[in-house]
Coordinates of C-alpha atoms in Angstrom, one line a residue:
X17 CA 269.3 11.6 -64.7
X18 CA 266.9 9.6 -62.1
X19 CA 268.5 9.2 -58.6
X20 CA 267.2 6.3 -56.1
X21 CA 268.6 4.8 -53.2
X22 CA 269.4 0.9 -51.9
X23 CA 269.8 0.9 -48.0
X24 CA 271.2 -1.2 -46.3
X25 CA 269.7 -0.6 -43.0
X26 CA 272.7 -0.1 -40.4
X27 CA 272.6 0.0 -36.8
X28 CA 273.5 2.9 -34.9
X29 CA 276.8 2.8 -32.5
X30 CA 275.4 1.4 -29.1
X31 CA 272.0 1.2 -31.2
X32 CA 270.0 -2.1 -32.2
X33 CA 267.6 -2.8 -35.0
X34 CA 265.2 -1.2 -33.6
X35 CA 266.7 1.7 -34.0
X36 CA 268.2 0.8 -37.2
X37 CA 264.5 0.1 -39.3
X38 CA 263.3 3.3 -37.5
X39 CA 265.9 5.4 -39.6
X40 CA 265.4 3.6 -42.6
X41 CA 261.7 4.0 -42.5
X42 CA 262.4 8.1 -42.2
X43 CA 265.0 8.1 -44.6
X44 CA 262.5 6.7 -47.1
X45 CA 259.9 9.4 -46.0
X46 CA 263.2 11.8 -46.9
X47 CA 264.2 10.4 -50.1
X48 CA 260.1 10.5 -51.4
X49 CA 260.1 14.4 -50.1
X50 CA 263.4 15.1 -51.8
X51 CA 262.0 13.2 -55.5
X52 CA 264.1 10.4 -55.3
X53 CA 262.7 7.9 -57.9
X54 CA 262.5 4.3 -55.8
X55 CA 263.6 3.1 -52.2
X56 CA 265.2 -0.7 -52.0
X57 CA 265.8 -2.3 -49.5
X58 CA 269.4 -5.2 -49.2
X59 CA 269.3 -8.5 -47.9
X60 CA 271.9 -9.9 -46.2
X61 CA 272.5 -13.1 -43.7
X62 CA 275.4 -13.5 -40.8
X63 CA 277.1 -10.3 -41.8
X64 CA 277.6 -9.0 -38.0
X65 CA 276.2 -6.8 -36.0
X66 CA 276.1 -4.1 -38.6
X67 CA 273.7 -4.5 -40.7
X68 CA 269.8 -5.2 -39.9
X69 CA 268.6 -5.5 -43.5
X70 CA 267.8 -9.5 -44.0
X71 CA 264.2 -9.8 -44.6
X72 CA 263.4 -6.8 -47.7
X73 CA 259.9 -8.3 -48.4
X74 CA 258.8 -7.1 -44.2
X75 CA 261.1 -4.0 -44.6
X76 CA 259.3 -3.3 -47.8
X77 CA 255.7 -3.9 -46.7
X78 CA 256.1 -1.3 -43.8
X79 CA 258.2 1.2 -46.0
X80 CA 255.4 1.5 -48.3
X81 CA 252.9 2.1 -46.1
X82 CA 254.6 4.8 -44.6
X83 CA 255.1 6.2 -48.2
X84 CA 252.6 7.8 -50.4
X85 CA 254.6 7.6 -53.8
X86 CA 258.2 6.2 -53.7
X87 CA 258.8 3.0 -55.6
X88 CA 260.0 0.6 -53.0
X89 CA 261.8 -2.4 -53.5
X90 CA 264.8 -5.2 -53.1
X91 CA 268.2 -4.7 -53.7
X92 CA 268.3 -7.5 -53.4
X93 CA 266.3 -10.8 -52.8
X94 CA 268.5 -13.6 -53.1
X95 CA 266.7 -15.6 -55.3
X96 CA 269.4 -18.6 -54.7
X97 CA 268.2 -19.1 -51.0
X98 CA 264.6 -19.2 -52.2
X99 CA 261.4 -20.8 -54.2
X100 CA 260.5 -18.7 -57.2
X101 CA 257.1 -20.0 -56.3
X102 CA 257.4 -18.0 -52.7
X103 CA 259.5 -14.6 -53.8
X104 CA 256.5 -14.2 -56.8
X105 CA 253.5 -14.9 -54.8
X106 CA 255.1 -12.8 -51.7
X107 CA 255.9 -9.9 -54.0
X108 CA 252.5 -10.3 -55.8
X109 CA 251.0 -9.9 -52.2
X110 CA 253.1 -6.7 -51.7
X111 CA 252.0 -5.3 -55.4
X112 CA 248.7 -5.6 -54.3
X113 CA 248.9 -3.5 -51.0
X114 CA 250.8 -1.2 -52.6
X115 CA 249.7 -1.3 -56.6
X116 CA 252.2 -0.1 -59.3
X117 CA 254.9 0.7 -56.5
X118 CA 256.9 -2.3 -56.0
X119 CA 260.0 -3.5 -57.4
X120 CA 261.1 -6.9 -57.4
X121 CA 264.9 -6.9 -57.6
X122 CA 266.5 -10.3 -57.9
X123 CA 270.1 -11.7 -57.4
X124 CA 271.7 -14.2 -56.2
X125 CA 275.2 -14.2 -53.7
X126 CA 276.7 -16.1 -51.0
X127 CA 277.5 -15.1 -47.8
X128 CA 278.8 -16.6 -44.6
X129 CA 279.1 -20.3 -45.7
X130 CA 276.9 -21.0 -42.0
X131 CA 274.9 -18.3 -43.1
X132 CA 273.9 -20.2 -46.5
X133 CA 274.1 -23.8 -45.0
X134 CA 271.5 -22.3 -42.5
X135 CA 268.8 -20.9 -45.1
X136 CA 269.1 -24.4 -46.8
X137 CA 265.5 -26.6 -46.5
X138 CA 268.0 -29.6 -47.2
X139 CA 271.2 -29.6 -45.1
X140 CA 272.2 -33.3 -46.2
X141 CA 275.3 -31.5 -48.5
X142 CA 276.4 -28.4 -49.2
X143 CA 273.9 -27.0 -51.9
X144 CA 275.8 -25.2 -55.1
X145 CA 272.8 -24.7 -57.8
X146 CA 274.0 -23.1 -61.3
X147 CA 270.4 -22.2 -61.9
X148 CA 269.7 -18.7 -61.3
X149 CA 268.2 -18.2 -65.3
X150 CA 265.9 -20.7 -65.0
X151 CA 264.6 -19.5 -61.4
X152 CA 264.6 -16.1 -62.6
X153 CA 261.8 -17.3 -65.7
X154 CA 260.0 -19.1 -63.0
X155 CA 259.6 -16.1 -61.2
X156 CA 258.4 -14.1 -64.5
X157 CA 256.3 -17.2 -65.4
X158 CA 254.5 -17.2 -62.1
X159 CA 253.8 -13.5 -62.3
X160 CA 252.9 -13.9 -65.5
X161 CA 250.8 -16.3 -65.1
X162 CA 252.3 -17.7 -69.1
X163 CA 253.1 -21.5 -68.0
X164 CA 252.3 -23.6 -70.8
X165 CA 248.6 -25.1 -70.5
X166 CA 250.2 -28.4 -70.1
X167 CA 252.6 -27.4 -67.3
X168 CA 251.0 -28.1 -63.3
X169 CA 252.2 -24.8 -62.4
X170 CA 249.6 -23.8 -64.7
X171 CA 247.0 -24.4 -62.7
X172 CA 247.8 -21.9 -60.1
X173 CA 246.8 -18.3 -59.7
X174 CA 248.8 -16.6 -57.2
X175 CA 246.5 -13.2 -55.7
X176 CA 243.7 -13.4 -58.1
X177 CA 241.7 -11.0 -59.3
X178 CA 245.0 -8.5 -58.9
X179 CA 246.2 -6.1 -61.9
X180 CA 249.6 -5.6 -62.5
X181 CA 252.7 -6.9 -61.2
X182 CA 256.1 -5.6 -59.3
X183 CA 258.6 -4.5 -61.5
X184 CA 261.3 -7.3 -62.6
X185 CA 264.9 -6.7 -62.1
X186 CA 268.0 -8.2 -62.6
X187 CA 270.6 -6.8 -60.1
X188 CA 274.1 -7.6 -60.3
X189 CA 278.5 -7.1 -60.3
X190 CA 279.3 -9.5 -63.2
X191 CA 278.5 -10.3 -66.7
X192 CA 276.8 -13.2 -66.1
X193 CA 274.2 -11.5 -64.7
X194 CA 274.0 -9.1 -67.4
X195 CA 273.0 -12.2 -69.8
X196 CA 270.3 -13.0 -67.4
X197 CA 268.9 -9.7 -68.0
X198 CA 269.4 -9.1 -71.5
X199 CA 268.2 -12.6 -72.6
X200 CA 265.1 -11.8 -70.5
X201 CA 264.4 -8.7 -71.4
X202 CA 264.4 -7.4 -68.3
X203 CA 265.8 -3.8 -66.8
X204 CA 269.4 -4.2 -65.4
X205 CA 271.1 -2.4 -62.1
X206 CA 275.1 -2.9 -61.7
X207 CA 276.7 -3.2 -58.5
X208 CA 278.9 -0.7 -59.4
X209 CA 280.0 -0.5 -55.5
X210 CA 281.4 -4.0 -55.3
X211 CA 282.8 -4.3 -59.1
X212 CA 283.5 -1.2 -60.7
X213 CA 285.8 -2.6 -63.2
X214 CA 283.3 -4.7 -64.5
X215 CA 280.9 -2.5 -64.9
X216 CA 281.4 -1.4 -68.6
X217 CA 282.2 -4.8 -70.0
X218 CA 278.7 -5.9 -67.9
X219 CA 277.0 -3.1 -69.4
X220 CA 277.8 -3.7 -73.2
X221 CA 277.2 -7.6 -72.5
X222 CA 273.6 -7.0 -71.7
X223 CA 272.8 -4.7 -74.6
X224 CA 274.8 -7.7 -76.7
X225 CA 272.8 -9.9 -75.2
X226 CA 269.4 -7.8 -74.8
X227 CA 265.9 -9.5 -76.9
X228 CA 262.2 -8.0 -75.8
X229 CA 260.8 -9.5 -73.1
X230 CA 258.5 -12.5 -74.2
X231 CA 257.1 -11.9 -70.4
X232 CA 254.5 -9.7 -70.0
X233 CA 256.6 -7.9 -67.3
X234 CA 259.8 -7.6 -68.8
X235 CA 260.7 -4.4 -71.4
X236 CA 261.0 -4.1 -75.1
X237 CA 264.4 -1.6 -75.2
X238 CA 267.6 -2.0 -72.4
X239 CA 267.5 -0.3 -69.2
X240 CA 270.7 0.1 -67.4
X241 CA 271.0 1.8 -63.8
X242 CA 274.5 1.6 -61.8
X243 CA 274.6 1.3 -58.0
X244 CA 277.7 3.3 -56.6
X245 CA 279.1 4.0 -53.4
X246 CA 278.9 8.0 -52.7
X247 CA 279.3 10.4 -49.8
X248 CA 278.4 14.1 -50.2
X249 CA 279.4 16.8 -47.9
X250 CA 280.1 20.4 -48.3
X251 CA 283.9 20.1 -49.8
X252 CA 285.5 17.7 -51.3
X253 CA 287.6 17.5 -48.0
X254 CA 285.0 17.1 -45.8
X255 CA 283.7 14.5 -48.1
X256 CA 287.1 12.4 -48.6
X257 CA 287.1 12.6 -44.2
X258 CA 283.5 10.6 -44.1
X259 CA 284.6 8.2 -46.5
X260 CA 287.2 6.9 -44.6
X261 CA 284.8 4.8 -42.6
X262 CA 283.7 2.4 -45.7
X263 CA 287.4 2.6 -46.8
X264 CA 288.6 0.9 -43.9
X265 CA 285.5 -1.2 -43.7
X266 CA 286.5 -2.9 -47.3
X267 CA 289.8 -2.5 -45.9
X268 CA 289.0 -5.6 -42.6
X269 CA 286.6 -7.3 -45.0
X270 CA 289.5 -7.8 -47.8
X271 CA 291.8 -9.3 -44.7
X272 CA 288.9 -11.9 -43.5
X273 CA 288.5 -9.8 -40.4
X274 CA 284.1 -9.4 -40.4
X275 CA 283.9 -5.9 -38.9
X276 CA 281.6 -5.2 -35.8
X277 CA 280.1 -2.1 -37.5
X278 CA 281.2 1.0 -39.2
X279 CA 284.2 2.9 -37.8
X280 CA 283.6 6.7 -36.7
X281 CA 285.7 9.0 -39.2
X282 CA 288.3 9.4 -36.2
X283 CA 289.0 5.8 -35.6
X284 CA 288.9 5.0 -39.4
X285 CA 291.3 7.7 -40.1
X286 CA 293.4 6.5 -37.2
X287 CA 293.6 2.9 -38.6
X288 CA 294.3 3.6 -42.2
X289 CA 297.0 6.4 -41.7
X290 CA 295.3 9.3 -42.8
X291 CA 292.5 10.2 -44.6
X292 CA 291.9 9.1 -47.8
X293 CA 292.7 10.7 -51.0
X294 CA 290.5 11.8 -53.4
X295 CA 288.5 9.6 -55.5
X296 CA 289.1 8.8 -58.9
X297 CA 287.0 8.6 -61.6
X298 CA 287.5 9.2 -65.4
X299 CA 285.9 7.6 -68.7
X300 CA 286.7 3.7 -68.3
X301 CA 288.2 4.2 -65.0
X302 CA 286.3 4.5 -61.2
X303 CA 287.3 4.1 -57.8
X304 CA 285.3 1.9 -55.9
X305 CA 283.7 4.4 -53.5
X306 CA 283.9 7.9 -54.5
X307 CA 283.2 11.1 -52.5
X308 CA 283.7 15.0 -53.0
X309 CA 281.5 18.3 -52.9
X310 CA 278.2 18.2 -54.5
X311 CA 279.7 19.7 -58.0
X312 CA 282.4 17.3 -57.8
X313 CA 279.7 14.3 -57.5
X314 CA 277.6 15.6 -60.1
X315 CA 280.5 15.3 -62.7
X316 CA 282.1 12.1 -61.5
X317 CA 278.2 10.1 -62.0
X318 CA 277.6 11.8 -65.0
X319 CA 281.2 10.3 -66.3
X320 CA 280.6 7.0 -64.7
X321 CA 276.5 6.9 -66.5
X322 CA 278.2 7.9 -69.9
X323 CA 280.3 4.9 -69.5
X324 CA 277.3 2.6 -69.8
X325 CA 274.7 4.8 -70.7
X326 CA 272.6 4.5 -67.8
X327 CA 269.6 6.3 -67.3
X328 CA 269.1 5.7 -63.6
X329 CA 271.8 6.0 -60.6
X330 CA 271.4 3.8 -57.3
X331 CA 273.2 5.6 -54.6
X332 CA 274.2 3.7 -51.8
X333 CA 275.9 5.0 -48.8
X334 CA 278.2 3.8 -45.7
X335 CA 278.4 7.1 -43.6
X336 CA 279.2 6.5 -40.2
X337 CA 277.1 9.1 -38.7
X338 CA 273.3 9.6 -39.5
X339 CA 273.5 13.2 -39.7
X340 CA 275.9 13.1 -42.7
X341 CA 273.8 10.3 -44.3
X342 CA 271.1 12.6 -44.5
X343 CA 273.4 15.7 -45.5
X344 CA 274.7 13.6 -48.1
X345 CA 271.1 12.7 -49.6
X346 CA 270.1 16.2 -49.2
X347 CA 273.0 18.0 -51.1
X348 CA 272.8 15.4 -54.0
X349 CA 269.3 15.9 -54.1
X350 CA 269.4 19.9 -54.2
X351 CA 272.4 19.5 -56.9
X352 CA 270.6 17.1 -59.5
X353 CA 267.4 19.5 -58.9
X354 CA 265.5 16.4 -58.0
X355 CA 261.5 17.5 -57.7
X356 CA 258.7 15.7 -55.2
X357 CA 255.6 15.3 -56.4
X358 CA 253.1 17.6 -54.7
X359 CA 251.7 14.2 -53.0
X360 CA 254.9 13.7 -51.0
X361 CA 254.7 13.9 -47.3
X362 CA 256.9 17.1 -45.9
X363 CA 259.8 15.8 -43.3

């Protein structure tokens, strides 16, 4: 089973973004030296004060430069706030600074409705578009460069003389998106950590739903990966203790309160009562964060990518402290054996 990563970039207690792209930009160094398959990289707009991941495309730029190997790429742009003319011609540009390692994840999702009236170009109403298949085949087309003769977008090359592309994706938590990507014909990542019990019926809806790609980007057989929540540490106890932090996290989000950061253990503990108990995860059934001892990880993914026969998981974390982040990466890496190329840069 392929293991990659989608960060979301946080910022240290009494830290700033500064701080926070600095660890991101080492962690992807780590994750390339540990044989993690790819690197992305979240957007998100007006979430507080914890998060500095807004802008992948600049995060992505820098990451793969300081990368020999790694795949690096969104997870994910928010195709809804943008021009599919823009995210192609800005991911073409990042292909072609960094050829064959870029991945072009796209989604849509609403945030802080300030946030979204904010990255509107028009703020004369409130702007609710229900077009995000046909924006996603605009972005194809313009890599593509497969407009009809006829069409004016025909007549522009976006970073000629370039081979290759970024790899498509559809990332999302619902089946809607899961038609996107099987109609398409493109590969297909599942949010797994912000709607696990969708994830199955999402799963078998894009393999329903899945034709070959008539892009030249796209794929000619499904490709499912599943993003999950997951903190390793050396017991299951341990583990469970560290996972408190996202647990209350989801726990102020779910009551309208927009967090300031990520609680320490301690204070998350504190606040929810005790620490948590142990995840749960059987065949058709997950928690939606789960955490335990590196044999007790192994078996819980390996459940949860039977479920919808996926070939890749996307591990996300929210780990208070940046020495268990990395501890957590490390173990999961040393339990699915995960190999580095002999290229990759020792850290």
């Amino acid at each position: 089973m392929k293991l990659s990563m989608v960060e979301l970039s946080p910022v240290p207690p009494g830290g700033s973004a500064i701080e926070a792209f600095a660890d991101s930009i080492d962690l992807a160094q780590r994750a390339e030296a540990w044989g993690y398959s790819r690197f992305w990289v979240a957007e998100h707009h007006g979430g507080g004060a914890g998060n500095a991941g807004s802008t992948p495309e600049v995060l992505i730029a820098r990451i793969a430069a300081e990368t020999a190997h790694i795949r690096v790429g969104s997870g994910t742009v928010l195709l809804n706030h943008y021009s599919p003319y823009k995210v192609a011609e800005t991911f073409r540009v990042l292909h072609a600074m960094s050829p064959g390692r870029i991945d072009l994840g796209l989604g849509r999702a609403n945030g802080l409705p300030v946030a979204d009236y904010a990255l509107q170009r028009d703020r004369s109403a409130i702007q609710r578009f229900d077009d995000y298949p046909q924006q996603v085949a605009e972005v194809l087309s313009w890599l593509g460069g497969v407009f009809p003769g006829d069409h004016p977008f025909s007549q522009i090359r976006i970073t000629p003389g370039t081979p290759g592309n970024p790899e498509p994706w559809v990332l999302g938590s619902s089946p809607d998106s899961a038609v996107v990507a099987g109609t398409l014909g493109l590969r297909y990542c599942f949010a797994g950590f912000i709607n696990p019990r969708a994830a199955i019926t999402a799963a078998q809806t894009y393999r329903e739903h899945f034709r070959p790609s008539s892009f030249p980007d796209g794929i000619a057989e499904p490709y499912v990966a599943l993003g999950i929540n997951v903190t390793c540490a050396e017991t299951d106890a341990e583990a469970a203790r560290l996972r408190s932090s996202v647990e209350l996290f989801y726990r102020q989000l779910r009551s309208g309160t927009l967090p300031t950061g990520l609680p320490a253990p301690e204070e998350a503990i504190a606040a929810l009562g005790g620490v948590p108990g142990p995840s749960q995860v059987r065949p058709g059934s997950w928690s939606q964060h789960i955490s335990g001892g590196p044999d007790t990880i192994r078996d819980m993914l390996q459940i949860m990518a039977d479920d919808l026969g996926a070939e890749e998981i996307v591990l996300q974390d929210m780990i208070a402290r940046r020495e268990d982040r990395l501890r957590s990466y490390a173990l999961l890496a040393d339990t699915f054996e995960l190999s580095a190329p002999a290229t990759a840069r020792a850290s």
